[in-house]
XYZ file of C-alpha atoms in Angstrom:
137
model
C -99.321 158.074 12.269
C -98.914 157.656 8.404
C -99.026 153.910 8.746
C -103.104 154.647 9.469
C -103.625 156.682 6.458
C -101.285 154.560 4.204
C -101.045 150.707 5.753
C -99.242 149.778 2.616
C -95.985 152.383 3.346
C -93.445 150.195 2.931
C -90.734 152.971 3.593
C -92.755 154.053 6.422
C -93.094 150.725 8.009
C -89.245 150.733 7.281
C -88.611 153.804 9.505
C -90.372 152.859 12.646
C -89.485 149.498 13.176
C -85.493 151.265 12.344
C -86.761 153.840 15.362
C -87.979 151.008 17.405
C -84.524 149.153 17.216
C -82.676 152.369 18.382
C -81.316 152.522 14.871
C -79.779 155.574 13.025
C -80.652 156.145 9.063
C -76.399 156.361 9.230
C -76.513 152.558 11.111
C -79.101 151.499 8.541
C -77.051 152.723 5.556
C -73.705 151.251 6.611
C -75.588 147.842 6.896
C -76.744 148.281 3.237
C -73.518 149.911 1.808
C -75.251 153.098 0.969
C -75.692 156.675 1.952
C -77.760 158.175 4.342
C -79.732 159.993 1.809
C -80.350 156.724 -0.005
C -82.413 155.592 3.235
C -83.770 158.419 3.738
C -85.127 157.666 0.063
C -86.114 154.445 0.747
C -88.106 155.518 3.921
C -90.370 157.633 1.548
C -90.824 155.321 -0.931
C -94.424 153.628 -1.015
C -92.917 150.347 -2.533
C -89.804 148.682 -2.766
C -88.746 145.646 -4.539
C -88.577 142.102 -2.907
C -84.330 141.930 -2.958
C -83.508 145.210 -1.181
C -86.816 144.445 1.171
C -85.009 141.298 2.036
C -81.388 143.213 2.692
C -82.659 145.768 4.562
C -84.537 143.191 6.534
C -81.835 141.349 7.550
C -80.105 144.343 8.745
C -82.838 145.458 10.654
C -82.994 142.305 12.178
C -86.434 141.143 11.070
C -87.799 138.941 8.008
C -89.282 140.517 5.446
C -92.618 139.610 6.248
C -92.143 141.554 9.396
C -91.855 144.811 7.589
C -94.634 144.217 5.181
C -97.212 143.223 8.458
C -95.981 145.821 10.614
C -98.794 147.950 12.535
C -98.214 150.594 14.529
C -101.292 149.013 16.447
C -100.226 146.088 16.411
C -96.942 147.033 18.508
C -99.099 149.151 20.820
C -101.604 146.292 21.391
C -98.527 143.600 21.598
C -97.105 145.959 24.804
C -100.290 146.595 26.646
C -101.272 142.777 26.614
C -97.566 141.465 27.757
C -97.888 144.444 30.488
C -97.431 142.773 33.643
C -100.464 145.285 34.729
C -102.059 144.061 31.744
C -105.415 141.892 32.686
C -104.447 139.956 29.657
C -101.472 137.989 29.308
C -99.873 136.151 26.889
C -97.822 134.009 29.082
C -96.669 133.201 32.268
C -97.277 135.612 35.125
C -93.679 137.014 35.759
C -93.538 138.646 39.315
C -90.716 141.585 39.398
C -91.654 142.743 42.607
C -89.067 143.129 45.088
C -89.857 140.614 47.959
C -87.130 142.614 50.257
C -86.649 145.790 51.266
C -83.774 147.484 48.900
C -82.666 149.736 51.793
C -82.357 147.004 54.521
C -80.483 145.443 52.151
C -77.936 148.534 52.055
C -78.027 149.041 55.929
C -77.130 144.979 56.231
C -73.695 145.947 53.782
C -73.163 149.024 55.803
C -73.275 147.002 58.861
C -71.091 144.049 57.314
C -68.698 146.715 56.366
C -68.398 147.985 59.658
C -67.961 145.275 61.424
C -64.934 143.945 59.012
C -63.095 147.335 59.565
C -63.617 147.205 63.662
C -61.982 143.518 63.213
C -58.917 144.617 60.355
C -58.393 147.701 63.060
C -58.243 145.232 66.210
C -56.055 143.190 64.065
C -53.504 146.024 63.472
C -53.859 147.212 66.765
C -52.954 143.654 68.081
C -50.404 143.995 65.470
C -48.582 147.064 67.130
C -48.894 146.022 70.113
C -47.268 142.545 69.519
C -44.160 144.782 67.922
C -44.564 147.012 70.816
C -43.363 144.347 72.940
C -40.812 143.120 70.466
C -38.845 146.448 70.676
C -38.985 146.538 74.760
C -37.531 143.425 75.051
């Protein structure tokens, strides 16, 4: 991880929190009105002055502070404690632990669904029947 070696990396910092969004260089660049090239630029550059910090910022969906405090450690750290395995926790306990079984669930529907198409077949059958009687008369 560069951002070890060199904390200060602006462009570095630049290009994982871009990663971390799920962003291409391409995305990035339309955002800014540049070329790809020109990010990929910017992503190697050490420094980078305050304006285009603060456009590429907004783009990326941060403030500018945000890219000059970002840690790779920091993220990692930020994950484990808000894992709901986690023994720390930074909030509220969430519980996302199904309190039903998923597949009793599915074998309820099935059940549902059969017993609508035994009634809609009675029905019709009823149906017939009733024009059955219509014609005979």
């Amino acid at each position: 991880m560069e951002t070890a070696t060199k904390p200060n990396h602006i462009g570095r910092k630049i290009s994982r929190i871009r990663e971390l969004r799920g962003m291409k260089q391409e995305t990035l660049a339309e955002g800014l009105g540049i070329s790809q090239q020109a990010v990929s630029k910017i992503e190697q550059s050490e420094t980078i002055e305050g304006d285009k910090l603060e456009q590429i910022a907004k783009v990326l969906g941060v403030t500018k502070e945000a890219i000059e405090n970002y840690s790779d450690e920091a993220v990692f750290n930020n994950i484990q404690n808000n894992y709901d395995g986690s023994v720390i926790h930074a909030g509220p306990t969430i519980n996302h632990h199904c309190t039903f079984n998923p597949l009793d669930k599915l074998l309820e529907a099935h059940e549902e669904n059969k017993k609508l198409y035994e009634r809609l077949l009675k029905s019709e059958k009823d149906k017939i029947e009733y024009l059955e009687k219509l014609l005979n008369k």
